mmCIF file of C-alpha atoms and ligand atoms in Angstrom:
data_model
loop_
_atom_site.group_PDB
_atom_site.id
_atom_site.type_symbol
_atom_site.label_atom_id
_atom_site.label_comp_id
_atom_site.label_asym_id
_atom_site.label_seq_id
_atom_site.Cartn_x
_atom_site.Cartn_y
_atom_site.Cartn_z
ATOM 1 C CA UNK A 1 10.342 -7.642 9.248
ATOM 2 C CA UNK A 2 8.201 -10.206 11.153
ATOM 3 C CA UNK A 3 4.807 -9.479 12.692
ATOM 4 C CA UNK A 4 5.696 -11.483 15.805
ATOM 5 C CA UNK A 5 6.430 -9.127 18.695
ATOM 6 C CA UNK A 6 6.102 -6.225 16.367
ATOM 7 C CA UNK A 7 4.867 -3.124 18.160
ATOM 8 C CA UNK A 8 3.111 -1.969 14.972
ATOM 9 C CA UNK A 9 1.113 -5.098 14.285
ATOM 10 C CA UNK A 10 -1.972 -3.869 16.178
ATOM 11 C CA UNK A 11 -4.164 -1.905 16.169
ATOM 12 C CA UNK A 12 -2.982 -0.118 13.015
ATOM 13 C CA UNK A 13 -1.968 -3.107 11.010
ATOM 14 C CA UNK A 14 -3.389 -6.070 9.223
ATOM 15 C CA UNK A 15 -1.521 -9.193 8.254
ATOM 16 C CA UNK A 16 -1.344 -9.661 4.495
ATOM 17 C CA UNK A 17 2.134 -11.202 4.211
ATOM 18 C CA UNK A 18 4.870 -11.438 6.797
ATOM 19 C CA UNK A 19 5.012 -7.650 7.074
ATOM 20 C CA UNK A 20 2.576 -5.553 9.026
ATOM 21 C CA UNK A 21 0.235 -3.376 7.021
ATOM 22 C CA UNK A 22 -0.666 0.257 7.327
ATOM 23 C CA UNK A 23 -4.356 0.848 7.876
ATOM 24 C CA UNK A 24 -6.000 4.208 8.407
ATOM 25 C CA UNK A 25 -8.872 5.011 10.767
ATOM 26 C CA UNK A 26 -11.433 4.440 8.006
ATOM 27 C CA UNK A 27 -10.142 0.898 7.483
ATOM 28 C CA UNK A 28 -8.374 1.698 4.236
ATOM 29 C CA UNK A 29 -5.188 -0.268 3.720
ATOM 30 C CA UNK A 30 -2.287 1.916 2.581
ATOM 31 C CA UNK A 31 -0.025 -0.095 0.327
ATOM 32 C CA UNK A 32 1.064 2.528 -2.168
ATOM 33 C CA UNK A 33 3.617 5.329 -1.762
ATOM 34 C CA UNK A 34 4.273 8.077 -4.277
ATOM 35 C CA UNK A 35 7.586 9.850 -3.898
ATOM 36 C CA UNK A 36 8.247 13.260 -5.401
ATOM 37 C CA UNK A 37 12.032 13.293 -5.716
ATOM 38 C CA UNK A 38 12.194 16.922 -6.846
ATOM 39 C CA UNK A 39 9.738 19.791 -7.259
ATOM 40 C CA UNK A 40 11.798 21.113 -10.191
ATOM 41 C CA UNK A 41 10.956 20.463 -13.785
ATOM 42 C CA UNK A 42 12.205 21.212 -17.276
ATOM 43 C CA UNK A 43 8.631 22.061 -18.356
ATOM 44 C CA UNK A 44 6.083 24.538 -16.968
ATOM 45 C CA UNK A 45 2.677 22.998 -17.742
ATOM 46 C CA UNK A 46 0.008 25.664 -17.358
ATOM 47 C CA UNK A 47 -2.287 23.522 -15.169
ATOM 48 C CA UNK A 48 0.557 22.417 -12.899
ATOM 49 C CA UNK A 49 2.652 25.536 -12.362
ATOM 50 C CA UNK A 50 2.517 29.295 -12.598
ATOM 51 C CA UNK A 51 4.987 30.943 -14.951
ATOM 52 C CA UNK A 52 7.392 31.995 -12.211
ATOM 53 C CA UNK A 53 7.791 29.314 -9.636
ATOM 54 C CA UNK A 54 9.859 29.333 -6.490
ATOM 55 C CA UNK A 55 11.402 25.957 -5.985
ATOM 56 C CA UNK A 56 12.578 24.437 -2.729
ATOM 57 C CA UNK A 57 16.274 25.221 -2.067
ATOM 58 C CA UNK A 58 18.317 22.114 -2.818
ATOM 59 C CA UNK A 59 19.640 22.076 0.759
ATOM 60 C CA UNK A 60 16.110 21.381 2.030
ATOM 61 C CA UNK A 61 15.520 18.324 -0.138
ATOM 62 C CA UNK A 62 15.774 14.832 1.235
ATOM 63 C CA UNK A 63 19.065 13.366 0.059
ATOM 64 C CA UNK A 64 18.884 10.333 -2.214
ATOM 65 C CA UNK A 65 20.009 8.187 0.727
ATOM 66 C CA UNK A 66 17.202 9.596 2.886
ATOM 67 C CA UNK A 67 14.638 8.933 0.145
ATOM 68 C CA UNK A 68 15.769 5.313 -0.046
ATOM 69 C CA UNK A 69 15.720 5.001 3.750
ATOM 70 C CA UNK A 70 12.153 6.287 4.009
ATOM 71 C CA UNK A 71 11.040 4.128 1.070
ATOM 72 C CA UNK A 72 12.563 0.990 2.597
ATOM 73 C CA UNK A 73 10.831 1.711 5.900
ATOM 74 C CA UNK A 74 7.481 1.967 4.120
ATOM 75 C CA UNK A 75 8.164 -1.338 2.366
ATOM 76 C CA UNK A 76 9.011 -2.952 5.717
ATOM 77 C CA UNK A 77 5.623 -1.720 6.944
ATOM 78 C CA UNK A 78 3.740 -3.388 4.104
ATOM 79 C CA UNK A 79 3.839 -0.965 1.189
ATOM 80 C CA UNK A 80 4.310 -2.974 -1.993
ATOM 81 C CA UNK A 81 3.990 -0.309 -4.684
ATOM 82 C CA UNK A 82 6.102 2.818 -5.104
ATOM 83 C CA UNK A 83 5.801 5.404 -7.859
ATOM 84 C CA UNK A 84 8.629 7.882 -8.383
ATOM 85 C CA UNK A 85 7.371 11.239 -9.553
ATOM 86 C CA UNK A 86 7.936 14.976 -9.171
ATOM 87 C CA UNK A 87 8.404 17.692 -10.602
ATOM 88 C CA UNK A 88 10.328 15.884 -13.271
ATOM 89 C CA UNK A 89 12.011 12.984 -11.486
ATOM 90 C CA UNK A 90 14.550 12.338 -14.216
ATOM 91 C CA UNK A 91 16.011 15.840 -13.798
ATOM 92 C CA UNK A 92 17.259 15.025 -10.282
ATOM 93 C CA UNK A 93 21.019 14.288 -10.319
ATOM 94 C CA UNK A 94 21.947 10.654 -9.797
ATOM 95 C CA UNK A 95 18.302 9.615 -9.466
ATOM 96 C CA UNK A 96 19.120 6.250 -11.058
ATOM 97 C CA UNK A 97 20.702 5.289 -7.733
ATOM 98 C CA UNK A 98 17.232 5.416 -6.139
ATOM 99 C CA UNK A 99 15.711 3.244 -8.861
ATOM 100 C CA UNK A 100 18.530 0.720 -8.594
ATOM 101 C CA UNK A 101 18.264 0.423 -4.804
ATOM 102 C CA UNK A 102 14.486 0.186 -4.731
ATOM 103 C CA UNK A 103 14.510 -2.219 -7.657
ATOM 104 C CA UNK A 104 16.346 -4.715 -5.469
ATOM 105 C CA UNK A 105 13.683 -4.895 -2.743
ATOM 106 C CA UNK A 106 11.970 -8.285 -2.931
ATOM 107 C CA UNK A 107 8.850 -7.074 -1.119
ATOM 108 C CA UNK A 108 8.304 -4.214 -3.547
ATOM 109 C CA UNK A 109 6.008 -5.694 -6.193
ATOM 110 C CA UNK A 110 5.705 -2.626 -8.376
ATOM 111 C CA UNK A 111 8.235 0.171 -8.918
ATOM 112 C CA UNK A 112 6.871 2.714 -11.366
ATOM 113 C CA UNK A 113 7.645 6.159 -12.741
ATOM 114 C CA UNK A 114 5.666 9.169 -13.897
ATOM 115 C CA UNK A 115 7.625 11.409 -16.253
ATOM 116 C CA UNK A 116 7.159 14.011 -18.947
ATOM 117 C CA UNK A 117 9.393 11.865 -21.145
ATOM 118 C CA UNK A 118 11.964 14.498 -22.050
ATOM 119 C CA UNK A 119 14.872 12.576 -20.499
ATOM 120 C CA UNK A 120 13.804 9.064 -21.422
ATOM 121 C CA UNK A 121 16.096 8.742 -24.412
ATOM 122 C CA UNK A 122 18.936 8.942 -21.874
ATOM 123 C CA UNK A 123 17.465 6.813 -19.094
ATOM 124 C CA UNK A 124 14.878 4.335 -20.414
ATOM 125 C CA UNK A 125 17.241 1.392 -20.738
ATOM 126 C CA UNK A 126 18.755 1.859 -17.260
ATOM 127 C CA UNK A 127 15.266 2.216 -15.756
ATOM 128 C CA UNK A 128 14.245 -1.082 -17.307
ATOM 129 C CA UNK A 129 17.391 -2.778 -16.050
ATOM 130 C CA UNK A 130 16.788 -1.350 -12.546
ATOM 131 C CA UNK A 131 13.444 -3.154 -12.385
ATOM 132 C CA UNK A 132 10.978 -0.359 -13.104
ATOM 133 C CA UNK A 133 7.861 -2.197 -14.231
ATOM 134 C CA UNK A 134 5.673 0.552 -15.678
ATOM 135 C CA UNK A 135 6.074 4.108 -16.931
ATOM 136 C CA UNK A 136 3.419 6.797 -17.227
ATOM 137 C CA UNK A 137 4.310 9.544 -19.678
ATOM 138 C CA UNK A 138 2.442 12.843 -19.806
ATOM 139 C CA UNK A 139 1.348 13.913 -23.270
ATOM 140 C CA UNK A 140 -1.478 16.438 -23.573
ATOM 141 C CA UNK A 141 -1.240 17.257 -27.271
ATOM 142 C CA UNK A 142 0.152 15.892 -30.518
ATOM 143 C CA UNK A 143 0.332 19.324 -32.092
ATOM 144 C CA UNK A 144 3.749 20.986 -31.581
ATOM 145 C CA UNK A 145 2.292 24.485 -31.144
ATOM 146 C CA UNK A 146 -0.273 23.332 -28.608
ATOM 147 C CA UNK A 147 2.245 21.193 -26.810
ATOM 148 C CA UNK A 148 4.377 24.309 -26.454
ATOM 149 C CA UNK A 149 1.335 26.355 -25.377
ATOM 150 C CA UNK A 150 0.503 23.858 -22.606
ATOM 151 C CA UNK A 151 4.039 23.149 -21.410
ATOM 152 C CA UNK A 152 5.186 26.752 -22.030
ATOM 153 C CA UNK A 153 8.702 25.640 -22.989
ATOM 154 C CA UNK A 154 8.431 22.031 -24.194
ATOM 155 C CA UNK A 155 9.167 20.440 -27.536
ATOM 156 C CA UNK A 156 6.762 17.721 -28.614
ATOM 157 C CA UNK A 157 9.523 15.817 -30.442
ATOM 158 C CA UNK A 158 11.419 15.219 -27.232
ATOM 159 C CA UNK A 159 8.479 13.632 -25.451
ATOM 160 C CA UNK A 160 7.613 11.526 -28.515
ATOM 161 C CA UNK A 161 11.233 10.363 -28.696
ATOM 162 C CA UNK A 162 10.994 9.516 -24.989
ATOM 163 C CA UNK A 163 7.933 7.349 -25.589
ATOM 164 C CA UNK A 164 9.742 5.499 -28.382
ATOM 165 C CA UNK A 165 12.791 5.080 -26.136
ATOM 166 C CA UNK A 166 10.644 3.492 -23.411
ATOM 167 C CA UNK A 167 9.159 1.034 -25.902
ATOM 168 C CA UNK A 168 12.585 0.255 -27.408
ATOM 169 C CA UNK A 169 13.996 -0.369 -23.930
ATOM 170 C CA UNK A 170 11.472 -3.170 -23.471
ATOM 171 C CA UNK A 171 8.739 -1.531 -21.397
ATOM 172 C CA UNK A 172 5.485 -3.131 -22.419
ATOM 173 C CA UNK A 173 3.407 -1.248 -19.879
ATOM 174 C CA UNK A 174 3.585 2.372 -20.953
ATOM 175 C CA UNK A 175 0.653 4.636 -20.281
ATOM 176 C CA UNK A 176 -0.039 8.104 -21.590
ATOM 177 C CA UNK A 177 -1.483 10.633 -19.123
ATOM 178 C CA UNK A 178 -3.402 13.523 -20.666
ATOM 179 C CA UNK A 179 -4.949 16.408 -18.734
ATOM 180 C CA UNK A 180 -7.824 17.686 -20.854
ATOM 181 C CA UNK A 181 -8.602 21.396 -20.790
ATOM 182 C CA UNK A 182 -11.653 22.905 -22.426
ATOM 183 C CA UNK A 183 -10.759 25.227 -25.331
ATOM 184 C CA UNK A 184 -7.093 24.293 -25.051
ATOM 185 C CA UNK A 185 -6.834 20.594 -25.993
ATOM 186 C CA UNK A 186 -10.232 19.007 -25.261
ATOM 187 C CA UNK A 187 -10.786 18.266 -28.948
ATOM 188 C CA UNK A 188 -7.728 15.986 -29.149
ATOM 189 C CA UNK A 189 -9.077 12.983 -27.258
ATOM 190 C CA UNK A 190 -9.607 10.879 -30.403
ATOM 191 C CA UNK A 191 -6.168 11.778 -31.820
ATOM 192 C CA UNK A 192 -4.519 10.820 -28.526
ATOM 193 C CA UNK A 193 -6.388 7.502 -28.391
ATOM 194 C CA UNK A 194 -5.367 6.792 -32.004
ATOM 195 C CA UNK A 195 -1.754 7.522 -31.060
ATOM 196 C CA UNK A 196 -2.025 5.128 -28.096
ATOM 197 C CA UNK A 197 -3.672 2.404 -30.198
ATOM 198 C CA UNK A 198 -0.982 2.570 -32.903
ATOM 199 C CA UNK A 199 1.756 2.014 -30.310
ATOM 200 C CA UNK A 200 -0.081 -0.423 -28.030
ATOM 201 C CA UNK A 201 -0.124 2.042 -25.126
ATOM 202 C CA UNK A 202 -2.762 2.602 -22.468
ATOM 203 C CA UNK A 203 -4.044 6.123 -22.043
ATOM 204 C CA UNK A 204 -5.678 7.921 -19.103
ATOM 205 C CA UNK A 205 -7.536 11.181 -19.304
ATOM 206 C CA UNK A 206 -7.271 13.284 -16.141
ATOM 207 C CA UNK A 207 -9.614 15.997 -14.918
ATOM 208 C CA UNK A 208 -7.689 19.117 -13.924
ATOM 209 C CA UNK A 209 -7.392 19.463 -10.144
ATOM 210 C CA UNK A 210 -7.307 22.762 -8.237
ATOM 211 C CA UNK A 211 -3.834 22.282 -6.797
ATOM 212 C CA UNK A 212 -1.786 25.472 -6.497
ATOM 213 C CA UNK A 213 -2.404 28.985 -7.748
ATOM 214 C CA UNK A 214 -1.842 29.279 -11.468
ATOM 215 C CA UNK A 215 -1.858 32.315 -13.739
ATOM 216 C CA UNK A 216 -2.736 30.920 -17.164
ATOM 217 C CA UNK A 217 -6.477 30.316 -16.845
ATOM 218 C CA UNK A 218 -9.319 29.988 -14.380
ATOM 219 C CA UNK A 219 -9.697 26.312 -13.684
ATOM 220 C CA UNK A 220 -13.467 26.592 -13.699
ATOM 221 C CA UNK A 221 -13.318 27.814 -17.322
ATOM 222 C CA UNK A 222 -11.184 24.916 -18.547
ATOM 223 C CA UNK A 223 -13.003 22.122 -16.723
ATOM 224 C CA UNK A 224 -13.857 19.366 -19.181
ATOM 225 C CA UNK A 225 -15.327 16.338 -17.458
ATOM 226 C CA UNK A 226 -14.448 12.721 -18.075
ATOM 227 C CA UNK A 227 -18.060 12.194 -19.143
ATOM 228 C CA UNK A 228 -17.594 14.726 -21.931
ATOM 229 C CA UNK A 229 -14.438 12.973 -23.114
ATOM 230 C CA UNK A 230 -16.155 9.596 -22.940
ATOM 231 C CA UNK A 231 -19.018 10.950 -25.064
ATOM 232 C CA UNK A 232 -16.529 12.385 -27.598
ATOM 233 C CA UNK A 233 -14.712 9.060 -27.823
ATOM 234 C CA UNK A 234 -17.930 7.049 -28.143
ATOM 235 C CA UNK A 235 -18.711 8.874 -31.372
ATOM 236 C CA UNK A 236 -15.662 7.085 -32.799
ATOM 237 C CA UNK A 237 -15.133 3.892 -30.768
ATOM 238 C CA UNK A 238 -17.189 1.291 -29.021
ATOM 239 C CA UNK A 239 -15.859 1.523 -25.459
ATOM 240 C CA UNK A 240 -16.604 -1.329 -23.102
ATOM 241 C CA UNK A 241 -16.423 -0.592 -19.363
ATOM 242 C CA UNK A 242 -14.228 -2.996 -17.378
ATOM 243 C CA UNK A 243 -13.631 -3.531 -13.693
ATOM 244 C CA UNK A 244 -9.863 -3.667 -14.259
ATOM 245 C CA UNK A 245 -7.673 -1.755 -11.850
ATOM 246 C CA UNK A 246 -3.985 -0.891 -11.958
ATOM 247 C CA UNK A 247 -3.963 0.008 -8.277
ATOM 248 C CA UNK A 248 -4.996 3.592 -8.898
ATOM 249 C CA UNK A 249 -8.174 5.618 -9.185
ATOM 250 C CA UNK A 250 -8.592 5.214 -12.962
ATOM 251 C CA UNK A 251 -11.747 3.608 -14.398
ATOM 252 C CA UNK A 252 -10.883 1.634 -17.538
ATOM 253 C CA UNK A 253 -12.590 0.936 -20.837
ATOM 254 C CA UNK A 254 -11.532 -1.462 -23.572
ATOM 255 C CA UNK A 255 -12.043 -1.568 -27.323
ATOM 256 C CA UNK A 256 -12.700 -4.832 -29.167
ATOM 257 C CA UNK A 257 -10.085 -4.122 -31.858
ATOM 258 C CA UNK A 258 -7.157 -3.021 -29.685
ATOM 259 C CA UNK A 259 -5.179 -3.974 -26.591
ATOM 260 C CA UNK A 260 -4.999 -0.356 -25.478
ATOM 261 C CA UNK A 261 -7.089 0.606 -22.485
ATOM 262 C CA UNK A 262 -8.678 3.992 -22.046
ATOM 263 C CA UNK A 263 -8.799 5.217 -18.458
ATOM 264 C CA UNK A 264 -10.395 8.152 -16.714
ATOM 265 C CA UNK A 265 -9.161 9.796 -13.534
ATOM 266 C CA UNK A 266 -12.064 11.912 -12.438
ATOM 267 C CA UNK A 267 -11.612 13.580 -9.058
ATOM 268 C CA UNK A 268 -14.563 15.887 -9.732
ATOM 269 C CA UNK A 269 -17.088 13.679 -11.475
ATOM 270 C CA UNK A 270 -16.248 10.313 -9.828
ATOM 271 C CA UNK A 271 -14.708 10.797 -6.421
ATOM 272 C CA UNK A 272 -12.307 7.930 -5.693
ATOM 273 C CA UNK A 273 -11.489 8.644 -2.037
ATOM 274 C CA UNK A 274 -13.329 5.642 -0.549
ATOM 275 C CA UNK A 275 -10.805 3.270 -2.050
ATOM 276 C CA UNK A 276 -7.745 5.463 -1.503
ATOM 277 C CA UNK A 277 -4.728 3.252 -0.804
ATOM 278 C CA UNK A 278 -1.914 5.797 -1.017
ATOM 279 C CA UNK A 279 0.162 8.460 0.672
ATOM 280 C CA UNK A 280 2.727 10.828 -0.795
ATOM 281 C CA UNK A 281 6.212 11.918 0.202
ATOM 282 C CA UNK A 282 7.330 15.356 -0.992
ATOM 283 C CA UNK A 283 10.886 16.134 -2.015
ATOM 284 C CA UNK A 284 11.337 17.932 1.326
ATOM 285 C CA UNK A 285 10.266 14.870 3.251
ATOM 286 C CA UNK A 286 6.740 15.885 4.128
ATOM 287 C CA UNK A 287 4.388 12.915 4.224
ATOM 288 C CA UNK A 288 1.059 14.001 2.691
ATOM 289 C CA UNK A 289 -1.898 11.927 3.752
ATOM 290 C CA UNK A 290 -4.218 13.185 0.999
ATOM 291 C CA UNK A 291 -3.758 14.721 -2.450
ATOM 292 C CA UNK A 292 -6.398 17.322 -1.759
ATOM 293 C CA UNK A 293 -5.882 18.171 1.918
ATOM 294 C CA UNK A 294 -3.093 19.685 3.972
ATOM 295 C CA UNK A 295 -2.687 16.889 6.578
ATOM 296 C CA UNK A 296 0.999 16.039 6.775
ATOM 297 C CA UNK A 297 3.866 14.761 8.907
ATOM 298 C CA UNK A 298 7.462 16.006 8.658
ATOM 299 C CA UNK A 299 9.452 12.819 8.116
ATOM 300 C CA UNK A 300 12.651 14.718 7.279
ATOM 301 C CA UNK A 301 12.785 15.947 10.847
ATOM 302 C CA UNK A 302 12.305 12.406 12.159
ATOM 303 C CA UNK A 303 14.920 10.970 9.805
ATOM 304 C CA UNK A 304 17.532 13.586 10.694
ATOM 305 C CA UNK A 305 16.879 13.404 14.438
ATOM 306 C CA UNK A 306 17.386 9.633 14.351
ATOM 307 C CA UNK A 307 20.173 8.978 11.872
ATOM 308 C CA UNK A 308 21.051 5.483 13.041
ATOM 309 C CA UNK A 309 17.709 4.132 14.207
ATOM 310 C CA UNK A 310 14.566 3.556 12.130
ATOM 311 C CA UNK A 311 12.200 2.931 15.024
ATOM 312 C CA UNK A 312 11.139 6.565 15.376
ATOM 313 C CA UNK A 313 10.582 6.714 11.617
ATOM 314 C CA UNK A 314 8.458 3.556 11.683
ATOM 315 C CA UNK A 315 6.458 4.981 14.587
ATOM 316 C CA UNK A 316 5.889 8.283 12.825
ATOM 317 C CA UNK A 317 4.663 6.504 9.693
ATOM 318 C CA UNK A 318 2.324 4.196 11.611
ATOM 319 C CA UNK A 319 0.899 7.084 13.625
ATOM 320 C CA UNK A 320 0.461 9.243 10.536
ATOM 321 C CA UNK A 321 -2.267 6.842 9.371
ATOM 322 C CA UNK A 322 -4.490 8.353 12.068
ATOM 323 C CA UNK A 323 -4.272 11.684 10.253
ATOM 324 C CA UNK A 324 -5.349 10.438 6.849
ATOM 325 C CA UNK A 325 -8.556 12.338 6.044
ATOM 326 C CA UNK A 326 -11.663 10.773 4.556
ATOM 327 C CA UNK A 327 -11.257 12.542 1.246
ATOM 328 C CA UNK A 328 -10.539 15.660 -0.736
ATOM 329 C CA UNK A 329 -12.902 18.630 -1.035
ATOM 330 C CA UNK A 330 -12.086 19.756 -4.560
ATOM 331 C CA UNK A 331 -14.426 22.524 -5.638
ATOM 332 C CA UNK A 332 -13.733 24.444 -8.822
ATOM 333 C CA UNK A 333 -16.226 27.140 -7.923
ATOM 334 C CA UNK A 334 -14.470 28.497 -4.881
ATOM 335 C CA UNK A 335 -11.250 30.471 -4.851
ATOM 336 C CA UNK A 336 -10.014 28.323 -1.987
ATOM 337 C CA UNK A 337 -7.453 26.007 -3.439
ATOM 338 C CA UNK A 338 -4.823 23.768 -1.974
ATOM 339 C CA UNK A 339 -1.818 26.057 -2.201
ATOM 340 C CA UNK A 340 0.541 23.206 -2.987
ATOM 341 C CA UNK A 341 1.158 22.752 -6.702
ATOM 342 C CA UNK A 342 1.072 19.282 -8.230
ATOM 343 C CA UNK A 343 4.853 19.325 -8.782
ATOM 344 C CA UNK A 344 5.246 19.541 -4.996
ATOM 345 C CA UNK A 345 2.516 17.032 -4.210
ATOM 346 C CA UNK A 346 3.882 14.502 -6.673
ATOM 347 C CA UNK A 347 1.157 13.659 -9.195
HETATM 348 N N1 SAM B 401 6.670 15.686 -14.529
HETATM 349 C C1 SAM B 401 6.056 14.413 -14.578
HETATM 350 C C2 SAM B 401 4.890 14.397 -15.538
HETATM 351 O O1 SAM B 401 4.484 15.440 -15.999
HETATM 352 O O2 SAM B 401 4.416 13.314 -15.818
HETATM 353 C C3 SAM B 401 5.617 13.896 -13.231
HETATM 354 C C4 SAM B 401 4.980 14.872 -12.295
HETATM 355 S S1 SAM B 401 3.423 15.541 -12.816
HETATM 356 C C5 SAM B 401 3.019 16.555 -11.471
HETATM 357 C C6 SAM B 401 2.390 14.090 -12.640
HETATM 358 C C7 SAM B 401 1.055 14.144 -13.333
HETATM 359 O O3 SAM B 401 0.279 15.151 -12.726
HETATM 360 C C8 SAM B 401 1.121 14.481 -14.819
HETATM 361 O O4 SAM B 401 0.434 13.490 -15.542
HETATM 362 C C9 SAM B 401 0.430 15.808 -14.921
HETATM 363 O O5 SAM B 401 -0.251 15.945 -16.132
HETATM 364 C C10 SAM B 401 -0.505 15.761 -13.737
HETATM 365 N N2 SAM B 401 -0.923 17.069 -13.238
HETATM 366 C C11 SAM B 401 -0.169 18.133 -12.913
HETATM 367 N N3 SAM B 401 -0.932 19.143 -12.449
HETATM 368 C C12 SAM B 401 -2.215 18.708 -12.474
HETATM 369 C C13 SAM B 401 -3.459 19.278 -12.117
HETATM 370 N N4 SAM B 401 -3.557 20.497 -11.606
HETATM 371 N N5 SAM B 401 -4.568 18.527 -12.277
HETATM 372 C C14 SAM B 401 -4.496 17.259 -12.764
HETATM 373 N N6 SAM B 401 -3.349 16.667 -13.120
HETATM 374 C C15 SAM B 401 -2.211 17.371 -12.989
HETATM 375 FE FE1 SF4 B 402 6.556 19.457 -14.997
HETATM 376 FE FE2 SF4 B 402 4.976 17.346 -14.899
HETATM 377 FE FE3 SF4 B 402 4.203 19.675 -13.789
HETATM 378 FE FE4 SF4 B 402 4.353 19.479 -16.433
HETATM 379 S S1 SF4 B 402 2.977 18.310 -15.105
HETATM 380 S S2 SF4 B 402 5.172 21.161 -15.190
HETATM 381 S S3 SF4 B 402 6.027 18.126 -16.722
HETATM 382 S S4 SF4 B 402 5.880 18.414 -13.137
#
């Protein structure tokens, strides 16, 4: 798409390449889309879901064709990074079709995936061939009993096999994501970093966010800050702060004797909203303008009302930038939480 005569080029856009760009009312450029392709999952992590979850009826999900259509429209409007997530994205039938189609878009510089790893032995090679550049794999514990405790139903071996499958398939940018919970797994930071170092992986530690009502614990009781983890790790390693970015909110540290980076995603202790560059699409087609707020636009309605014409969809996306809030208001001490669970939001 050219900027010339383009109705979206001003005032919401800025010219970075030949496409217009999406800019919100605080001047933040939105170049990153996360797509939750399903809210379903084969695990039930205690910080993400309650034990009995109601999932969206399949008939209400965007079809794979609709997901690709919305994604392509975002790319035409200047988005150059897309992460596929969920729920567990690799449990959605025929999801490889989405990866293959998006992998062919020249203007998409970075197509990435967040997964729990359980299905990677089946799909890693095809994901690599489709052009996925990086994979984040969630791994909160290396102890089988704890892994089961945290995921409720998971088997550690499957996720470890998935990590190996990603490396064997040729991915050289694999990152571990670990949510650290006080009294549940907070003492495993060093073991997880050792695991990452042995395999040449990056690792990010994530502070638990108050998204969705859960029944396993009170989030205020399990809060373990990034600063605590950093202090634990510094007893073992010399960690050197860097200014490196991978396009996300993580702050990275390096070690002199390893290529692995250690990152921290700290919504509570280091708010990252000022540099927010992203929006999220739920599996039902709701465009979420902020991880921690309810502002949204129903793109499924727009897509279905205009099956043969993308102009209304482009307009809706451009206008949605005006709704993007300044930031989240996460507060572990109140009982007010965002009712949407992370599997719906698309972490
Ligand atoms: N199922 C995939 C996985 O687990 O990687 C992708 C979806 S999951 C929602 C994406 C990421 O969100 C995971 O790294 C998970 O640990 C994280 N996550 C889920 N609930 C969270 C919460 N309440 N606070 C912080 N991170 C959370
Ligand atoms: Fe599933 Fe990922 Fe949520 Fe765990 S964090 S329940 S793997 S969606």
